[in-house]
Amino acid sequence: MQDASDDAAGADDGGTAAVDVALENCGQELEFEAAPQRAVGMSPAQTELLVRLGLGDQVVGVAQTSSSELPEDVSAQLGAAEELSDDLPPSREVLLQVEPDFVYAPTSYEFSADQGFASIEQLDEAGAASYIATGGCFERRSEGTVEDLFTDIENLGEIFAAEEAAEELIEDGRERLEDAAELSEGAEPLTVAQVYVEGDTLSVVGGGVEYDIIAQAGGENVFSPDEDQFDSFVFAQISAEELASRDPEAITFGVEDAAHEEATREYFAQNHPEVQAVQEDRLIPVPNHHLFPGSLQNIDAVERVAEGLYGG
């Protein structure tokens, strides 16, 4: 938890839960005397987390909906939430039209005023608090971990007076991570490269929650956050020769859809038949939205990678 305190104190005359919460999020101090009632999920991952906390009725807007589909049971609990955007964050005007009092985003990008989005300051002036997934904070992006998800769940549970639901989500998540870790017990750690292929462009991950997912699954990443190429961001473009020189025993790769997965597999078969991971067909696709900061699917990603590495 990020320096948070909460004394849930029932509800006021309008049915809004009274809370006493003060916490730090991505460099800003947030205070709540009442649980928010008009929340916006700025990506499906954030929307799902709000709904899993039992807050479907408080979600008035959803954004960037094309990045992934919500599970059917989540969609069924959303009520009358308005779709604000599909592939990009909503414009400032569109977001403010739903009169939010809480806007929950995966990264600071969603609050870029120079892109036409509502800034944190503009939302504050409109009476809306802004919360960024801990692993997506600009200053933490390269050091984010799966554990950051639990910080977010705990904080949101306090902000919305949904502590019991938050505790259940955290307990379930930790149990799943423990079960995934058991797959690698007693095994020699396999070396892994996490990559993204677009056409003939090859990028690798060297930090952030994406990097920690590999560690949680028991893998040993062949790229390190200490390398100069990751000084400015967690992704870096590399040459085919660089991947071959690292010769990972396994490769995990982000995919948009089935066609992208097939194209990526073809890329490896044609360009890297000499790499151990390709020779042994230890290629593990992970949906891109499972890798976003502050997503419950971070746990799904750990399970998928652990199974691909050690599940036999």
Short mmCIF file of C-alpha atoms in Angstrom, two decimals:
data_model
loop_
_atom_site.label_atom_id
_atom_site.label_comp_id
_atom_site.label_asym_id
_atom_site.label_seq_id
_atom_site.Cartn_x
_atom_site.Cartn_y
_atom_site.Cartn_z
CA MET A 1 0.00 0.00 0.00
CA GLN A 2 1.27 3.49 -0.83
CA ASP A 3 1.19 5.26 2.54
CA ALA A 4 -2.58 4.86 2.72
CA SER A 5 -4.93 5.09 5.70
CA ASP A 6 -8.65 4.38 5.80
CA ASP A 7 -11.37 4.45 8.42
CA ALA A 8 -14.57 3.38 6.71
CA ALA A 9 -17.37 5.09 8.60
CA GLY A 10 -20.63 3.84 7.16
CA ALA A 11 -22.52 5.98 4.69
CA ASP A 12 -23.95 9.46 4.43
CA ASP A 13 -27.61 10.30 3.83
CA GLY A 14 -27.21 9.85 0.07
CA GLY A 15 -25.89 6.31 0.38
CA THR A 16 -22.27 7.25 -0.36
CA ALA A 17 -19.76 5.47 1.85
CA ALA A 18 -17.85 7.84 4.10
CA VAL A 19 -14.12 7.17 4.15
CA ASP A 20 -11.00 8.81 5.49
CA VAL A 21 -8.26 7.99 3.01
CA ALA A 22 -4.98 9.75 2.31
CA LEU A 23 -2.43 8.19 -0.03
CA GLU A 24 0.34 9.00 -2.47
CA ASN A 25 -0.04 7.92 -6.07
CA CYS A 26 2.55 8.64 -8.76
CA GLY A 27 3.84 11.71 -6.96
CA GLN A 28 0.48 13.25 -6.10
CA GLU A 29 -1.27 13.28 -2.76
CA LEU A 30 -4.86 12.05 -2.87
CA GLU A 31 -7.46 12.49 -0.15
CA PHE A 32 -10.98 11.09 0.00
CA GLU A 33 -13.73 11.82 2.52
CA ALA A 34 -16.34 9.89 0.52
CA ALA A 35 -16.08 6.97 -1.86
CA PRO A 36 -16.21 8.08 -5.52
CA GLN A 37 -19.52 7.46 -7.28
CA ARG A 38 -18.70 8.17 -10.95
CA ALA A 39 -15.60 6.27 -12.00
CA VAL A 40 -14.04 5.91 -15.44
CA GLY A 41 -11.82 2.98 -16.40
CA MET A 42 -9.31 4.28 -18.94
CA SER A 43 -8.57 0.78 -20.26
CA PRO A 44 -10.35 -2.60 -20.05
CA ALA A 45 -7.86 -3.76 -17.41
CA GLN A 46 -8.76 -0.88 -15.10
CA THR A 47 -12.46 -1.31 -15.81
CA GLU A 48 -12.29 -5.00 -14.96
CA LEU A 49 -10.52 -4.34 -11.68
CA LEU A 50 -13.18 -1.84 -10.62
CA VAL A 51 -15.93 -4.32 -11.47
CA ARG A 52 -14.16 -7.19 -9.66
CA LEU A 53 -14.21 -4.97 -6.58
CA GLY A 54 -18.00 -4.81 -6.85
CA LEU A 55 -18.09 -1.30 -8.30
CA GLY A 56 -19.82 -1.93 -11.62
CA ASP A 57 -22.67 0.44 -10.81
CA GLN A 58 -20.21 3.27 -10.12
CA VAL A 59 -18.47 2.96 -13.50
CA VAL A 60 -19.95 5.64 -15.78
CA GLY A 61 -17.40 5.45 -18.60
CA VAL A 62 -14.99 3.00 -20.24
CA ALA A 63 -12.15 3.85 -22.61
CA GLN A 64 -9.66 2.30 -25.05
CA THR A 65 -12.07 -0.58 -25.42
CA SER A 66 -10.44 -2.09 -28.51
CA SER A 67 -7.25 -3.02 -26.61
CA SER A 68 -8.97 -6.14 -25.23
CA GLU A 69 -12.39 -7.62 -24.61
CA LEU A 70 -13.87 -7.63 -21.14
CA PRO A 71 -14.87 -11.01 -19.74
CA GLU A 72 -18.60 -11.61 -20.19
CA ASP A 73 -19.29 -11.64 -16.46
CA VAL A 74 -17.59 -8.25 -16.13
CA SER A 75 -19.53 -6.70 -19.01
CA ALA A 76 -22.76 -7.95 -17.48
CA GLN A 77 -22.06 -5.95 -14.31
CA LEU A 78 -21.22 -2.66 -16.00
CA GLY A 79 -24.71 -1.31 -16.19
CA ALA A 80 -25.04 1.91 -18.20
CA ALA A 81 -21.34 2.76 -18.57
CA GLU A 82 -20.71 4.88 -21.66
CA GLU A 83 -18.01 3.92 -24.19
CA LEU A 84 -15.74 6.98 -24.41
CA SER A 85 -13.09 5.76 -26.87
CA ASP A 86 -11.85 2.68 -28.66
CA ASP A 87 -8.13 2.76 -29.48
CA LEU A 88 -6.89 6.00 -27.89
CA PRO A 89 -7.72 7.71 -24.59
CA PRO A 90 -10.82 9.92 -24.84
CA SER A 91 -10.48 13.61 -25.56
CA ARG A 92 -10.77 16.02 -22.67
CA GLU A 93 -14.26 17.10 -23.76
CA VAL A 94 -15.59 13.55 -24.11
CA LEU A 95 -14.20 12.49 -20.73
CA LEU A 96 -15.58 15.48 -18.87
CA GLN A 97 -19.04 15.01 -20.41
CA VAL A 98 -19.68 12.00 -18.14
CA GLU A 99 -18.80 14.11 -15.08
CA PRO A 100 -16.38 11.65 -13.45
CA ASP A 101 -15.19 11.98 -9.89
CA PHE A 102 -12.53 9.26 -10.27
CA VAL A 103 -10.45 8.44 -13.36
CA TYR A 104 -8.33 5.28 -13.24
CA ALA A 105 -5.59 4.89 -15.88
CA PRO A 106 -2.87 2.32 -16.61
CA THR A 107 -0.15 4.94 -17.27
CA SER A 108 0.46 8.69 -17.15
CA TYR A 109 0.04 8.84 -20.93
CA GLU A 110 -3.74 8.89 -20.54
CA PHE A 111 -3.41 12.32 -18.90
CA SER A 112 -1.26 13.96 -21.61
CA ALA A 113 -2.77 17.40 -22.24
CA ASP A 114 -0.58 17.89 -25.34
CA GLN A 115 -2.40 14.93 -26.91
CA GLY A 116 -5.79 16.51 -26.26
CA PHE A 117 -6.50 14.38 -23.20
CA ALA A 118 -7.59 15.80 -19.86
CA SER A 119 -4.60 16.47 -17.61
CA ILE A 120 -4.53 15.58 -13.93
CA GLU A 121 -4.79 19.30 -13.13
CA GLN A 122 -7.79 19.78 -15.41
CA LEU A 123 -9.56 16.81 -13.89
CA ASP A 124 -8.84 18.10 -10.42
CA GLU A 125 -10.43 21.42 -11.35
CA ALA A 126 -13.49 19.48 -12.54
CA GLY A 127 -13.72 17.64 -9.22
CA ALA A 128 -12.27 14.32 -10.36
CA ALA A 129 -9.41 12.45 -8.71
CA SER A 130 -6.89 10.78 -11.01
CA TYR A 131 -5.28 7.45 -10.15
CA ILE A 132 -2.50 5.79 -12.18
CA ALA A 133 -1.64 2.11 -11.84
CA THR A 134 1.42 1.96 -9.62
CA GLY A 135 3.45 -0.02 -12.16
CA GLY A 136 2.57 2.53 -14.84
CA CYS A 137 3.83 5.59 -12.97
CA PHE A 138 6.40 7.39 -15.10
CA GLU A 139 9.12 7.25 -12.46
CA ARG A 140 8.43 3.57 -11.76
CA ARG A 141 7.74 2.25 -15.25
CA SER A 142 11.16 0.58 -15.58
CA GLU A 143 11.00 -0.92 -12.07
CA GLY A 144 7.35 -1.99 -11.93
CA THR A 145 6.46 -5.44 -10.61
CA VAL A 146 3.47 -7.75 -10.44
CA GLU A 147 3.33 -6.87 -6.75
CA ASP A 148 2.32 -3.33 -7.74
CA LEU A 149 -1.05 -4.76 -8.76
CA PHE A 150 -1.75 -5.66 -5.14
CA THR A 151 -0.86 -2.14 -4.06
CA ASP A 152 -3.50 -0.85 -6.46
CA ILE A 153 -6.13 -3.33 -5.29
CA GLU A 154 -5.53 -2.43 -1.65
CA ASN A 155 -5.63 1.29 -2.36
CA LEU A 156 -8.80 1.04 -4.44
CA GLY A 157 -10.43 -1.08 -1.76
CA GLU A 158 -9.85 1.70 0.73
CA ILE A 159 -10.84 4.54 -1.61
CA PHE A 160 -14.15 2.84 -2.48
CA ALA A 161 -14.79 1.24 0.93
CA ALA A 162 -14.51 -2.18 -0.70
CA GLU A 163 -11.84 -3.64 1.57
CA GLU A 164 -13.35 -7.12 1.83
CA ALA A 165 -13.53 -7.58 -1.94
CA ALA A 166 -9.97 -6.23 -2.24
CA GLU A 167 -8.67 -8.69 0.33
CA GLU A 168 -10.28 -11.56 -1.55
CA LEU A 169 -8.75 -10.49 -4.86
CA ILE A 170 -5.31 -10.16 -3.28
CA GLU A 171 -5.54 -13.53 -1.56
CA ASP A 172 -6.62 -15.25 -4.76
CA GLY A 173 -3.89 -13.53 -6.76
CA ARG A 174 -1.12 -14.47 -4.34
CA GLU A 175 -2.28 -18.09 -4.27
CA ARG A 176 -2.19 -18.26 -8.05
CA LEU A 177 1.32 -16.81 -8.12
CA GLU A 178 2.47 -19.35 -5.55
CA ASP A 179 1.00 -22.18 -7.60
CA ALA A 180 2.76 -20.88 -10.72
CA ALA A 181 6.07 -20.65 -8.85
CA GLU A 182 5.79 -24.28 -7.79
CA LEU A 183 6.16 -25.38 -11.42
CA SER A 184 9.81 -24.29 -11.43
CA GLU A 185 10.74 -25.71 -8.02
CA GLY A 186 13.81 -27.93 -8.31
CA ALA A 187 14.32 -27.03 -11.97
CA GLU A 188 17.32 -25.26 -13.45
CA PRO A 189 16.10 -21.76 -14.41
CA LEU A 190 15.61 -21.44 -18.14
CA THR A 191 16.99 -18.38 -19.91
CA VAL A 192 14.28 -16.26 -21.52
CA ALA A 193 14.00 -13.34 -23.91
CA GLN A 194 10.75 -11.40 -24.00
CA VAL A 195 10.23 -9.85 -27.39
CA TYR A 196 7.75 -8.09 -29.64
CA VAL A 197 7.92 -8.52 -33.40
CA GLU A 198 6.30 -6.08 -35.82
CA GLY A 199 7.13 -6.88 -39.42
CA ASP A 200 10.90 -7.27 -39.40
CA THR A 201 11.38 -5.03 -36.35
CA LEU A 202 12.48 -6.87 -33.23
CA SER A 203 12.11 -5.29 -29.78
CA VAL A 204 12.99 -6.77 -26.41
CA VAL A 205 11.92 -6.04 -22.85
CA GLY A 206 14.47 -5.13 -20.21
CA GLY A 207 12.41 -3.83 -17.28
CA GLY A 208 9.03 -3.08 -15.80
CA VAL A 209 6.18 -5.41 -14.96
CA GLU A 210 6.86 -7.29 -18.20
CA TYR A 211 10.33 -8.15 -16.91
CA ASP A 212 9.02 -9.17 -13.50
CA ILE A 213 6.45 -11.51 -15.05
CA ILE A 214 9.36 -13.59 -16.37
CA ALA A 215 11.00 -13.63 -12.93
CA GLN A 216 7.74 -14.58 -11.19
CA ALA A 217 7.40 -17.48 -13.63
CA GLY A 218 10.87 -18.74 -12.71
CA GLY A 219 12.67 -17.59 -15.86
CA GLU A 220 16.03 -15.83 -16.13
CA ASN A 221 15.86 -12.93 -18.56
CA VAL A 222 18.84 -12.70 -20.93
CA PHE A 223 18.42 -8.90 -21.04
CA SER A 224 18.98 -6.78 -17.95
CA PRO A 225 17.59 -3.42 -16.77
CA ASP A 226 21.21 -2.41 -16.11
CA GLU A 227 22.01 -2.36 -19.85
CA ASP A 228 22.41 1.06 -21.46
CA GLN A 229 19.81 0.33 -24.11
CA PHE A 230 17.10 0.38 -21.44
CA ASP A 231 18.12 3.69 -19.88
CA SER A 232 15.18 5.59 -21.36
CA PHE A 233 12.49 2.91 -21.62
CA VAL A 234 11.75 -0.74 -20.85
CA PHE A 235 11.70 -1.66 -24.56
CA ALA A 236 14.64 -1.50 -26.97
CA GLN A 237 15.00 -2.43 -30.62
CA ILE A 238 17.75 -4.94 -31.31
CA SER A 239 19.24 -6.67 -34.33
CA ALA A 240 18.62 -10.30 -35.22
CA GLU A 241 22.29 -10.92 -34.48
CA GLU A 242 21.88 -9.61 -30.93
CA LEU A 243 19.08 -12.06 -30.17
CA ALA A 244 21.11 -14.91 -31.64
CA SER A 245 24.11 -13.99 -29.48
CA ARG A 246 22.00 -14.21 -26.31
CA ASP A 247 20.65 -17.60 -27.47
CA PRO A 248 17.72 -17.87 -25.00
CA GLU A 249 16.31 -21.28 -24.15
CA ALA A 250 12.80 -19.82 -24.33
CA ILE A 251 11.15 -16.81 -25.94
CA THR A 252 7.97 -15.15 -24.76
CA PHE A 253 6.38 -12.76 -27.20
CA GLY A 254 3.51 -10.31 -27.03
CA VAL A 255 0.69 -10.80 -29.53
CA GLU A 256 -2.25 -8.72 -30.69
CA ASP A 257 -4.27 -11.61 -32.14
CA ALA A 258 -4.00 -15.04 -33.79
CA ALA A 259 -2.68 -13.59 -37.04
CA HIS A 260 0.06 -11.69 -35.20
CA GLU A 261 1.03 -14.85 -33.32
CA GLU A 262 1.32 -16.82 -36.55
CA ALA A 263 3.38 -14.09 -38.21
CA THR A 264 5.73 -13.94 -35.20
CA ARG A 265 6.25 -17.70 -35.23
CA GLU A 266 7.07 -17.53 -38.94
CA TYR A 267 9.55 -14.73 -38.26
CA PHE A 268 11.42 -16.88 -35.73
CA ALA A 269 11.39 -19.95 -37.97
CA GLN A 270 12.82 -18.01 -40.91
CA ASN A 271 15.28 -15.76 -39.09
CA HIS A 272 16.35 -17.67 -35.97
CA PRO A 273 16.41 -21.42 -36.59
CA GLU A 274 19.72 -21.57 -34.69
CA VAL A 275 18.35 -20.17 -31.40
CA GLN A 276 17.65 -22.80 -28.72
CA ALA A 277 14.13 -21.55 -28.07
CA VAL A 278 13.21 -21.99 -31.73
CA GLN A 279 14.93 -25.35 -32.09
CA GLU A 280 13.09 -26.69 -29.05
CA ASP A 281 9.83 -24.94 -29.96
CA ARG A 282 9.74 -23.21 -26.59
CA LEU A 283 7.92 -20.14 -27.89
CA ILE A 284 5.34 -18.72 -25.51
CA PRO A 285 2.77 -16.21 -26.79
CA VAL A 286 1.25 -13.77 -24.29
CA PRO A 287 -1.62 -11.42 -25.19
CA ASN A 288 -0.32 -7.86 -25.06
CA HIS A 289 -3.07 -6.71 -22.72
CA HIS A 290 -1.87 -9.25 -20.15
CA LEU A 291 1.32 -7.19 -19.88
CA PHE A 292 -0.21 -3.79 -19.16
CA PRO A 293 0.61 -2.31 -15.73
CA GLY A 294 -2.09 -2.69 -13.08
CA SER A 295 -3.90 -5.54 -14.82
CA LEU A 296 -5.30 -8.67 -13.19
CA GLN A 297 -4.07 -10.39 -16.36
CA ASN A 298 -0.50 -9.91 -15.08
CA ILE A 299 -1.22 -13.01 -13.02
CA ASP A 300 -2.58 -14.82 -16.08
CA ALA A 301 0.67 -13.94 -17.86
CA VAL A 302 2.80 -15.42 -15.04
CA GLU A 303 0.75 -18.62 -15.16
CA ARG A 304 1.02 -18.84 -18.94
CA VAL A 305 4.79 -18.30 -18.96
CA ALA A 306 5.43 -20.69 -16.06
CA GLU A 307 3.40 -23.39 -17.82
CA GLY A 308 5.29 -22.77 -21.06
CA LEU A 309 8.66 -22.97 -19.32
CA TYR A 310 8.15 -25.82 -16.87
CA GLY A 311 4.75 -27.37 -17.50
CA GLY A 312 6.09 -30.12 -19.71
#
